[in-house]
Coordinates of C-alpha atoms and ligand atoms in Angstrom, one line a residue:
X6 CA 0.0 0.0 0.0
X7 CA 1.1 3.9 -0.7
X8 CA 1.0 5.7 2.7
X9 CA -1.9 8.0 2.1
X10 CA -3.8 4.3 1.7
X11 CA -2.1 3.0 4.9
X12 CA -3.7 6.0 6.4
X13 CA -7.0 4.9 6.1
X14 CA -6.6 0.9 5.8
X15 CA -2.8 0.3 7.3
X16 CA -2.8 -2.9 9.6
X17 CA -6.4 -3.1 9.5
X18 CA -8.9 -6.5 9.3
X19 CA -12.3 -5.6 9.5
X20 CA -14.3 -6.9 12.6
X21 CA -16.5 -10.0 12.1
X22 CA -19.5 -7.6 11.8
X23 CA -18.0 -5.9 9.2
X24 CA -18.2 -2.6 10.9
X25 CA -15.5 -0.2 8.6
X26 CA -14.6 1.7 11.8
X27 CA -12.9 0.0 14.9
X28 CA -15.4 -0.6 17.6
X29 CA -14.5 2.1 21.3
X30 CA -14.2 -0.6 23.2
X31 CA -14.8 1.0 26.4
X32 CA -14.1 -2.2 29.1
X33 CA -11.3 -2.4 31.6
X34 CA -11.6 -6.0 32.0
X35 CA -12.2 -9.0 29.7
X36 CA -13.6 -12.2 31.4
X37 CA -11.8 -15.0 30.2
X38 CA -12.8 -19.2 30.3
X39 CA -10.7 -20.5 32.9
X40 CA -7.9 -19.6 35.2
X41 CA -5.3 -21.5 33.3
X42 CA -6.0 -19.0 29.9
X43 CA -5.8 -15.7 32.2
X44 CA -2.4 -17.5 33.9
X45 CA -1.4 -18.2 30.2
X46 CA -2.0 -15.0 28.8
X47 CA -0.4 -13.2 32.4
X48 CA 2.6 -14.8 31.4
X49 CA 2.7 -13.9 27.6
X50 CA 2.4 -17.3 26.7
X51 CA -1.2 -16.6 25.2
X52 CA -2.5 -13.3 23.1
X53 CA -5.1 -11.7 24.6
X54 CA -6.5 -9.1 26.7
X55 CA -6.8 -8.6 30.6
X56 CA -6.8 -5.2 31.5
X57 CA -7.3 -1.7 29.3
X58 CA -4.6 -0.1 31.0
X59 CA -2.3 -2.8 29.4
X60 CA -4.1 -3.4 26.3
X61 CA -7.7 -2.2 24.6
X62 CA -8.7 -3.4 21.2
X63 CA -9.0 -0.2 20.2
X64 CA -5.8 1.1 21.0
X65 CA -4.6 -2.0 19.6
X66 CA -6.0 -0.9 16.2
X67 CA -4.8 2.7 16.5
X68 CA -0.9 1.2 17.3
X69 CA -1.4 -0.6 14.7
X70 CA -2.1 1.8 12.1
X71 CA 0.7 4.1 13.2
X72 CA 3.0 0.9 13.0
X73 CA 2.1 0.7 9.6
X74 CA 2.4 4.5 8.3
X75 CA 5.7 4.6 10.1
X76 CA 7.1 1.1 8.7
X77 CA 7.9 0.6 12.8
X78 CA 8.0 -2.8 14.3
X79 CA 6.2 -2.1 17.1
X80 CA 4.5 0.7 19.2
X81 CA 2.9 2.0 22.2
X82 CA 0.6 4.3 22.6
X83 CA 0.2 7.0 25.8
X84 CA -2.6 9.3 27.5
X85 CA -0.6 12.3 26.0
X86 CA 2.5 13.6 23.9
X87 CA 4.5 14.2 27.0
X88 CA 3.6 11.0 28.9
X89 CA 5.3 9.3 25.8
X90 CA 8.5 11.2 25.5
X91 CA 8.9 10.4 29.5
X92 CA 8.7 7.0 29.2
X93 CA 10.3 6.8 26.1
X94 CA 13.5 8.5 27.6
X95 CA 13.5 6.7 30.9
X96 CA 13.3 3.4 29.3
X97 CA 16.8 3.9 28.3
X98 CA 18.4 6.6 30.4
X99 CA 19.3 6.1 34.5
X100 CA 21.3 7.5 36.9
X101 CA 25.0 8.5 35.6
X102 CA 23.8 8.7 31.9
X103 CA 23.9 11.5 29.1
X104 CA 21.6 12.6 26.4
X105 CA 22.0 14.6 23.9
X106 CA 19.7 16.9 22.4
X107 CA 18.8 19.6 20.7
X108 CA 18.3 23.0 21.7
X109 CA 15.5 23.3 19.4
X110 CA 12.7 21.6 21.1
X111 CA 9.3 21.9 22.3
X112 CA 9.3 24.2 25.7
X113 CA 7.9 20.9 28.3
X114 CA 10.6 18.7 26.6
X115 CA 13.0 20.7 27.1
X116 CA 12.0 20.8 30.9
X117 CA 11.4 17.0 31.0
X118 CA 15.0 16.7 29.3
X119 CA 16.6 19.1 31.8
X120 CA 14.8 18.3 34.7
X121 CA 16.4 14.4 34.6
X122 CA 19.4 16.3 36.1
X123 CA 17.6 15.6 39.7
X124 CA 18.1 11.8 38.8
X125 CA 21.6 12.0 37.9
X126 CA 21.2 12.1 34.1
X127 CA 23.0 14.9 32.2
X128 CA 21.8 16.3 29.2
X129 CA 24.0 18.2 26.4
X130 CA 22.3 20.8 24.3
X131 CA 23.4 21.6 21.7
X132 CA 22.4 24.5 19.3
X133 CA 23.3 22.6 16.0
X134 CA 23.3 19.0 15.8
X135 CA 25.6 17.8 12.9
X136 CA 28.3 15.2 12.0
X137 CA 31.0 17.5 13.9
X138 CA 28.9 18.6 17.5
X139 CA 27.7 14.9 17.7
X140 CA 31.4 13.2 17.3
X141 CA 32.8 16.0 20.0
X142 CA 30.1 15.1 22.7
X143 CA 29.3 11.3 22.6
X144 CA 30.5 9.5 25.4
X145 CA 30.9 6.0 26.8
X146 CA 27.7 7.3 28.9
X147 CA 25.4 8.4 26.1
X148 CA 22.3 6.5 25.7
X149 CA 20.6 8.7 23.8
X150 CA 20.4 11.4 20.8
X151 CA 17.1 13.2 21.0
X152 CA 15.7 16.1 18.6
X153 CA 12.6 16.9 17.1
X154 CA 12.2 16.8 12.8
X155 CA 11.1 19.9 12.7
X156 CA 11.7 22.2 16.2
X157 CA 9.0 24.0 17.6
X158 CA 8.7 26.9 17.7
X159 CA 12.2 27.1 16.5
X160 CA 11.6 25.8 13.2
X161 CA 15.0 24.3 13.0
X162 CA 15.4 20.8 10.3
X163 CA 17.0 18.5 12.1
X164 CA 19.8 16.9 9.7
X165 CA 18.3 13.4 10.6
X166 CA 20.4 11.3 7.8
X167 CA 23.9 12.8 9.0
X168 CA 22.6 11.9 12.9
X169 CA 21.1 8.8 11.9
X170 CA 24.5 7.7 10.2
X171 CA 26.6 8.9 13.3
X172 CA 24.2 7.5 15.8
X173 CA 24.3 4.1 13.7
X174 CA 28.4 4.3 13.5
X175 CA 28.5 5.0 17.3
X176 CA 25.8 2.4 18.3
X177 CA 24.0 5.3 20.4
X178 CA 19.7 5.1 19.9
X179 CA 18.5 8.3 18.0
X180 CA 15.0 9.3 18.9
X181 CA 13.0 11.8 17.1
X182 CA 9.9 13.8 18.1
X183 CA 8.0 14.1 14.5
X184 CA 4.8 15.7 16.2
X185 CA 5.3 18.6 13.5
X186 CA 6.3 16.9 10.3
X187 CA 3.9 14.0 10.8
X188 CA 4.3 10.7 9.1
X189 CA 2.9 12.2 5.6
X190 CA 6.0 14.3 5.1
X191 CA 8.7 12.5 6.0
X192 CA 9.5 8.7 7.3
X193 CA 12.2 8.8 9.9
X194 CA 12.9 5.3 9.8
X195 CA 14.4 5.3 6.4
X196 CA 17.1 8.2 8.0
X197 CA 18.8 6.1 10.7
X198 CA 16.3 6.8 13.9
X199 CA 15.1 4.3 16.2
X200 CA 12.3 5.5 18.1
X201 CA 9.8 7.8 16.3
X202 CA 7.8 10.1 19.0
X203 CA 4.4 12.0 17.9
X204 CA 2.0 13.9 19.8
X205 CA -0.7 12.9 18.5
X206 CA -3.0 15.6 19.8
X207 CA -1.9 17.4 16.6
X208 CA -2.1 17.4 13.2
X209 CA -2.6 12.9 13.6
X210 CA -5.8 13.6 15.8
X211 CA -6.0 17.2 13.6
X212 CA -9.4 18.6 15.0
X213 CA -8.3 18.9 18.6
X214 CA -10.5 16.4 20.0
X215 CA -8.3 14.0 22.0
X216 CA -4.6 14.4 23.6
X217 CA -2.2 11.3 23.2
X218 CA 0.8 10.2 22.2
X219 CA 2.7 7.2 20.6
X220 CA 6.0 5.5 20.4
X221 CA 6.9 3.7 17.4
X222 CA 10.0 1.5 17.4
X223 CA 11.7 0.7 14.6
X224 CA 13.5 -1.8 15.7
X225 CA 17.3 -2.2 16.1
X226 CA 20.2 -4.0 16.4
X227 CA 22.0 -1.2 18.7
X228 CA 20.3 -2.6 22.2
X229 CA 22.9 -5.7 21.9
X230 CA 25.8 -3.2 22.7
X231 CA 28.2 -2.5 25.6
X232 CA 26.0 0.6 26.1
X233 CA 22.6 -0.9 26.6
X234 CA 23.0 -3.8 29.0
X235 CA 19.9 -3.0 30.9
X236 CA 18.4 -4.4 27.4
X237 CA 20.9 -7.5 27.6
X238 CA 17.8 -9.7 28.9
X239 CA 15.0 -8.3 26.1
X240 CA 17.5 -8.6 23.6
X241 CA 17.8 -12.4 24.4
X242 CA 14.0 -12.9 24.4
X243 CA 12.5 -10.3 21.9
X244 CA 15.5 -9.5 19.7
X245 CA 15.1 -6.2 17.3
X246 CA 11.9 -5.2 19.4
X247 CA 13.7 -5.2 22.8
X248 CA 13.6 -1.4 23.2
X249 CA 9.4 -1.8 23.1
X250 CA 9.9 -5.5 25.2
X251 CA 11.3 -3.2 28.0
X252 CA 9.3 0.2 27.7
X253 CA 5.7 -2.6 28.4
X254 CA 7.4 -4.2 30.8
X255 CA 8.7 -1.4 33.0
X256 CA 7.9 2.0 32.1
X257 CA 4.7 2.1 30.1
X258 CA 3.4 -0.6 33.6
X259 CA 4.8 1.5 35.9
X260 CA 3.4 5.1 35.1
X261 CA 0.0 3.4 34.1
X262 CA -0.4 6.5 31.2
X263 CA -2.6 4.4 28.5
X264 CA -4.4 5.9 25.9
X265 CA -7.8 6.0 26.3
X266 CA -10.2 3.9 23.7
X267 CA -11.9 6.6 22.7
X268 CA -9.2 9.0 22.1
X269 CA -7.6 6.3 19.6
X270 CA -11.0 6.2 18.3
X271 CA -10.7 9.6 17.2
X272 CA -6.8 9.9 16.1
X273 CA -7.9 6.9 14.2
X274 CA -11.0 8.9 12.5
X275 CA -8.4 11.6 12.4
X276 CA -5.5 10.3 10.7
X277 CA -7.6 8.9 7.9
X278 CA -7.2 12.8 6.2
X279 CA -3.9 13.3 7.2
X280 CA -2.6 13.4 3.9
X281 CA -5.0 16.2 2.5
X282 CA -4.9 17.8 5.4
X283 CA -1.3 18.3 5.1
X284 CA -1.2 19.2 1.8
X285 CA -3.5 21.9 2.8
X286 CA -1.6 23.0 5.9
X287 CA 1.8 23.0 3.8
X288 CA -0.1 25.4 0.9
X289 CA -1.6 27.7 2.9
X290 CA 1.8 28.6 5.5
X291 CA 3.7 28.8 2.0
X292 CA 1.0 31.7 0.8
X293 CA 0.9 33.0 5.0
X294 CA 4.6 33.2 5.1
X295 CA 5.4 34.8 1.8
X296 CA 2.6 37.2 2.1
X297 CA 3.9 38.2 5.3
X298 CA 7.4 38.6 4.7
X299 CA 6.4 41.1 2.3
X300 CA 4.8 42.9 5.2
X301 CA 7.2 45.8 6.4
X302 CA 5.6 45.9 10.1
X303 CA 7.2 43.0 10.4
X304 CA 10.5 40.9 10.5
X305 CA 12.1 37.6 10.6
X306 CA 9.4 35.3 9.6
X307 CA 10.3 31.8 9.9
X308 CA 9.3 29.0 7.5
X309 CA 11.5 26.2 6.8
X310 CA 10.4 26.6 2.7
X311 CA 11.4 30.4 2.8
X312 CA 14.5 31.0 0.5
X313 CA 15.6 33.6 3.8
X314 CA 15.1 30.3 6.0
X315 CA 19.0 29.5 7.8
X316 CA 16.8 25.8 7.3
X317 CA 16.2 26.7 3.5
X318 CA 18.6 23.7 2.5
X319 CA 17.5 21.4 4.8
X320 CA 14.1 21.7 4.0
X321 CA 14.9 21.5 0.9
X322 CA 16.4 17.9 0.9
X323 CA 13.6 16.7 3.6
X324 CA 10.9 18.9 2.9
X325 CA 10.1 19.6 -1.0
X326 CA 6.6 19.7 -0.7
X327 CA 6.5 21.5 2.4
X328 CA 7.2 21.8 6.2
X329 CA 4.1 21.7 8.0
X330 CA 1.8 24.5 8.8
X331 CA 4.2 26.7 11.8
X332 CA 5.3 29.6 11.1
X333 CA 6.8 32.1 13.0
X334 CA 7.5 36.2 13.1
X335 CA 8.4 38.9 15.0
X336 CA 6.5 42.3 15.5
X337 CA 9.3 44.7 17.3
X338 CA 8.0 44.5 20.8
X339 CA 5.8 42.4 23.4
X340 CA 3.1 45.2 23.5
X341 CA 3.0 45.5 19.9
X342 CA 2.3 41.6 19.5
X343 CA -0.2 41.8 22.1
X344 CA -1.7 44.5 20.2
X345 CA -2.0 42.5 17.1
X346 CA -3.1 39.3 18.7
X347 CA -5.5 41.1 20.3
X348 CA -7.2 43.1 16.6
X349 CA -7.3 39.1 15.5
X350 CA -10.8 37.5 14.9
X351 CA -10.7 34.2 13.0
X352 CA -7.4 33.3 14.2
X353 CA -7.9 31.7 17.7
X354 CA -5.7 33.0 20.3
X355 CA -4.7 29.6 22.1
X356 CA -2.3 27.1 23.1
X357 CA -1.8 24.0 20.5
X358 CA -1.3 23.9 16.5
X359 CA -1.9 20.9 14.0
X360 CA -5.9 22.0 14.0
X361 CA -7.5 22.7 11.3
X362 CA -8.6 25.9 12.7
X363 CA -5.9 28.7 12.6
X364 CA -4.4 29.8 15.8
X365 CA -1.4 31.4 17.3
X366 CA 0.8 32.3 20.6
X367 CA 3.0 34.0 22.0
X368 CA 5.7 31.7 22.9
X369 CA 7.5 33.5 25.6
X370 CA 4.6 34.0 27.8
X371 CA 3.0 30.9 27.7
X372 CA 4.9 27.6 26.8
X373 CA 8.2 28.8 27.1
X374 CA 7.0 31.1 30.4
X375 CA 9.3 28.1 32.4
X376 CA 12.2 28.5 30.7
X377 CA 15.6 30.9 31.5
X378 CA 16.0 34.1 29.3
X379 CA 19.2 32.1 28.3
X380 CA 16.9 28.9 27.2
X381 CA 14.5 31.4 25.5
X382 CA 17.7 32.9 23.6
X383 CA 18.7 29.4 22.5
X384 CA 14.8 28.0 21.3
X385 CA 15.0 31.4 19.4
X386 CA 11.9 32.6 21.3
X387 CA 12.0 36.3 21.8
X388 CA 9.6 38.7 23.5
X389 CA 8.1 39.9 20.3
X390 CA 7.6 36.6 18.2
X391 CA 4.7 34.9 17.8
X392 CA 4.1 31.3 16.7
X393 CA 1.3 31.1 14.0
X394 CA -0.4 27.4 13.3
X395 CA -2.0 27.9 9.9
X396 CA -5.2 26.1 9.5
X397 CA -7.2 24.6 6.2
X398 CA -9.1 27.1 6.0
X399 CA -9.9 29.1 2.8
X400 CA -6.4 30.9 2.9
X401 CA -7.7 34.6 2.1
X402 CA -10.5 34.7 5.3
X403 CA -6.5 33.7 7.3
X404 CA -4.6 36.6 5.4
X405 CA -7.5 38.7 5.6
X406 CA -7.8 38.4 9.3
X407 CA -4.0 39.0 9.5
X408 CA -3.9 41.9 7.4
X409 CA -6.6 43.5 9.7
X410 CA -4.4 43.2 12.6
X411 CA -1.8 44.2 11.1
X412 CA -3.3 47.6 9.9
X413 CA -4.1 48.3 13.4
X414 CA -0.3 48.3 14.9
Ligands
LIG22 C1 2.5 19.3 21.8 C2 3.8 18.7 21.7 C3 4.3 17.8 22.6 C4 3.5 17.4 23.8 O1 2.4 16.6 23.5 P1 1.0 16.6 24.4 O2 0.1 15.7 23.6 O3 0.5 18.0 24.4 O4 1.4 16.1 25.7 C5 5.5 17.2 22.4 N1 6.2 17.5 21.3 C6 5.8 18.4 20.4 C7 6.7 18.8 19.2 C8 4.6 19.1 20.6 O5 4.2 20.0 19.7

C-alpha cells in the first residue's frame, strides 16, 4: 500500500461484523474461560486481553495503524505527547547517563530533558546537531540522541540522515519527536532513527478532539551493545523489538499512562485525512509566510520553505513539498504583539497547533514562560515573536484576518 492508503486501511482487518470503523471498546476488563488462559496469557504465553490499562482493542487498532504508516516494528501508545516522551526516555536513560539533544525543542521537553538532572542524568544541548557537534560530545555514557524533525517553535530541520548515520556508526539510539512533520512528510525510519515520537493531539488527531501520544519502534540491532545492558535480557528474548519489550514491561506498567479507547477512536477517524490535510496546511503557510514577509511591520518570519530560512537547505532535501503548517515572526516588541493578537478574529488566540482551525501564541509567555531568558535565547523565542499554526481554511478569510491586525499596529 502507498502511505496515504495505509492512512485509512494500514494494519487493519475488518471486525467479524464488518463494521468499517474500529469498535471504542470502552471495558477495563475482559472475562476469560478458565484460570489457566488468564495464567497463560499473564505470562505472555497466550494473546489476549486482561486489562485496558495494558491493552484495549481499540488502541490496539490505532498502534497498529501508526506501526504501519511509520514502517515501525512495534509501538505504544500513551494518554498524551508528554507522557510518551517520559517513558520513552527513561526506558533507556538512568542515573549517571547522558543525552543529547537539541536546543530546538518543544518548551515541556525541554524541561522533562533538563529536569532528569535531579536523577543523575546529564543532558547536552546543543544548538546545532551535525556530524562534527555529535562526534565531540558522545560519550561511553550516552544512551541517547534526541531532537525533534522539525523544532517548535524554533523551526530548526533536524539533519536526521547525517545523525542517523553517526548514531548508527557509534551504536547510540537516536529518537525523534515528528509531532510537527507528521508521518505524511517525512519517514524517519528510512534516515537512521530508532524511536519515532508523535503527539498525537496534533495534526494525527488534527481537530483537537483528544490528547495522546505514541511510540513507534523501529527496531534495532543497537540494544545488543556494551552501552545498553539493561536491554541485555529483552534482547535475548525479543531480539530487534527489545527497546518496546522493556518500555511494556517497566515503564509504560509502571506510570500506568494508557491511551484512552476513545481518544484512539478519534486519532484513528483523524489520521484517515492526514494526507490532505497536510497538503493543505503546507499550501496555505507557504501563501501566509510569503505574504507576510512582504509585510514591512514586520520581521524575521520563519518557515522552513522560505528561500531567507537558515533551514532553506535542509528543507529542501527533507521537505520539498512542504514543512508543516508553523510559522513564526516577530513584531518589534511584546506590547505590539499583544496589540495585534488582540485586533485578530478568525485566528484563535490559544495554546496548540496541527488544528484545522488557525491559531497562534505568543511563545515567551506561555509555553516557554518556564524556561531561562538564556533557554529562551537558545529556542530562538523572543519577546516579540509569535508562533502562527495555519489552518485549512480558505487561505484569504486567514490573510485577511492578519492583514486586519496588522493595519491596526
Ligand atoms: C504538543 C507537543 C508535545 C506534547 O504533547 P502533548 O500531547 O500535548 O502532551 C510534544 N512535542 C511536540 C513537538 C509538541 O508539539
Amino acid at each position: 500500500m502507498k502511505l496515504s492508503t495505509k492512512f485509512i486501511h494500514g494494519n487493519y482487518d475488518l471486525e467479524s461484523t464488518g463494521a468499517t470503523n474500529v469498535p471504542i471498546y470502552m471495558s477495563n476488563a475482559y472475562a476469560h474461560k478458565s484460570p489457566e488462559e488468564l495464567e497463560n496469557i499473564f505470562k505472555g504465553k497466550l494473546p489476549g486481553y486482561v486489562y485496558s490499562r495494558l491493552s484495549n482493542p481499540t488502541v490496539l487498532a490505532f498502534e497498529r495503524r501508526m506501526a504501519s504508516v511509520e514502517e515501525g516494528l512495534a509501538t505504544t501508545s500513551a494518554s498524551s505527547g508528554m507522557a510518551a516522551i517520559y517513558m520513552a526516555i527513561k526506558n533507556v536513560v538512568n542515573s549517571g547517563d547522558e543525552i543529547i539533544a537539541s536546543t530546538g525543542l518543544y518548551g515541556g521537553t525541554y524541561n522533562l530533558i533538563s529536569n532528569l538532572k535531579d536523577i543523575g542524568v546529564k543532558t547536552i544541548f546543543l544548538d546545532e546537531i551535525n556530524k562534527e557537534t555529535l562526534e565531540q560530545n558522545i560519550t561511553d555514557k550516552t544512551k541517547l540522541v534526541y531532537g525533534e524533525t522539525i523544532g517548535n517553535p524554533k523551526l530548526d530541520i533536524l539533519d536526521i540522515e547525517t545523525i542517523g548515520g553517526v548514531c548508527k556508526e557509534k551504536g547510540v539510539v537516536f529518537m525523534v519527536d515528528s509531532t510537527i512533520s507528521t508521518p505524511y512528510l517525512i519517514n524517519p525510519i528510512k534516515y537512521g532513527a530508532d524511536i519515532i515520537i508523535h503527539s498525537t493531539s496534533k495534526y494525527i488527531n488534527g481537530t483537537s478532539s483528544a490528547i495522546g501520544g505514541i511510540i513507534v519502534d523501529c527496531g534495532s540491532e543497537k540494544y545488543k551493545n556494551d552501552r545498553y545492558k539493561i536491554f541485555h535480557q529483552y534482547v535475548r528474548k525479543y531480539g530487534r523489538i527489545a527497546f518496546t519489550a522493556k518500555l511494556r514491561s517497566t515503564e509504560a506498567r509502571d506510570i500506568g499512562a494508557a491511551m484512552s479507547p476513545f481518544t484512539a477512536f478519534l486519532s484513528l477517524t483523524g489520521i484517515e485525512t492526514l494526507s490532505l490535510r497536510m497538503e493543505k496546511h503546507c499550501e496555505n503557510a507557504m501563501k501566509v509566510a510569503e505574504y507576510l514577509e512582504k509585510n514591512n511591520k514586520i520581521t524575521g518570519v520563519n518557515y522552513p520553505n522560505l528561500k531567507s530560512s537558515k533551514y532553506y537547505d535542509l528543507a529542501t532535501k527533507y521537505y520539498q513539498n512542504g514543512a508543516s503548517g508553523i510559522l513564526t515572526f516577530r513584531l518589534g516588541s511584546k506590547e505590539i504583539a499583544y496589540k495585534f493578537l488582540r485586533k485578530l478574529k478568525l485566528i484563535l488566540y490559544l495554546t496548540n497547533m496541527g488544528d484545522c482551525k488557525t491559531s497562534i501564541i505568543h511563545p515567551s509567555s506561555t509555553i516557554c514562560v518556564r524556561n531561562t531568558e538564556e533557554e529562551k535565547k537558545k529556542m530562538s523565542v523572543y519577546d516579540d515573536l509569535v508562533r502562527l499554526s495555519v489552518g485549512i481554511e480558505d487561505v484569504d478569510d486567514i490573510l485577511e484576518d492578519i492583514d486586519r491586525a496588522l493595519k491596526a499596529i
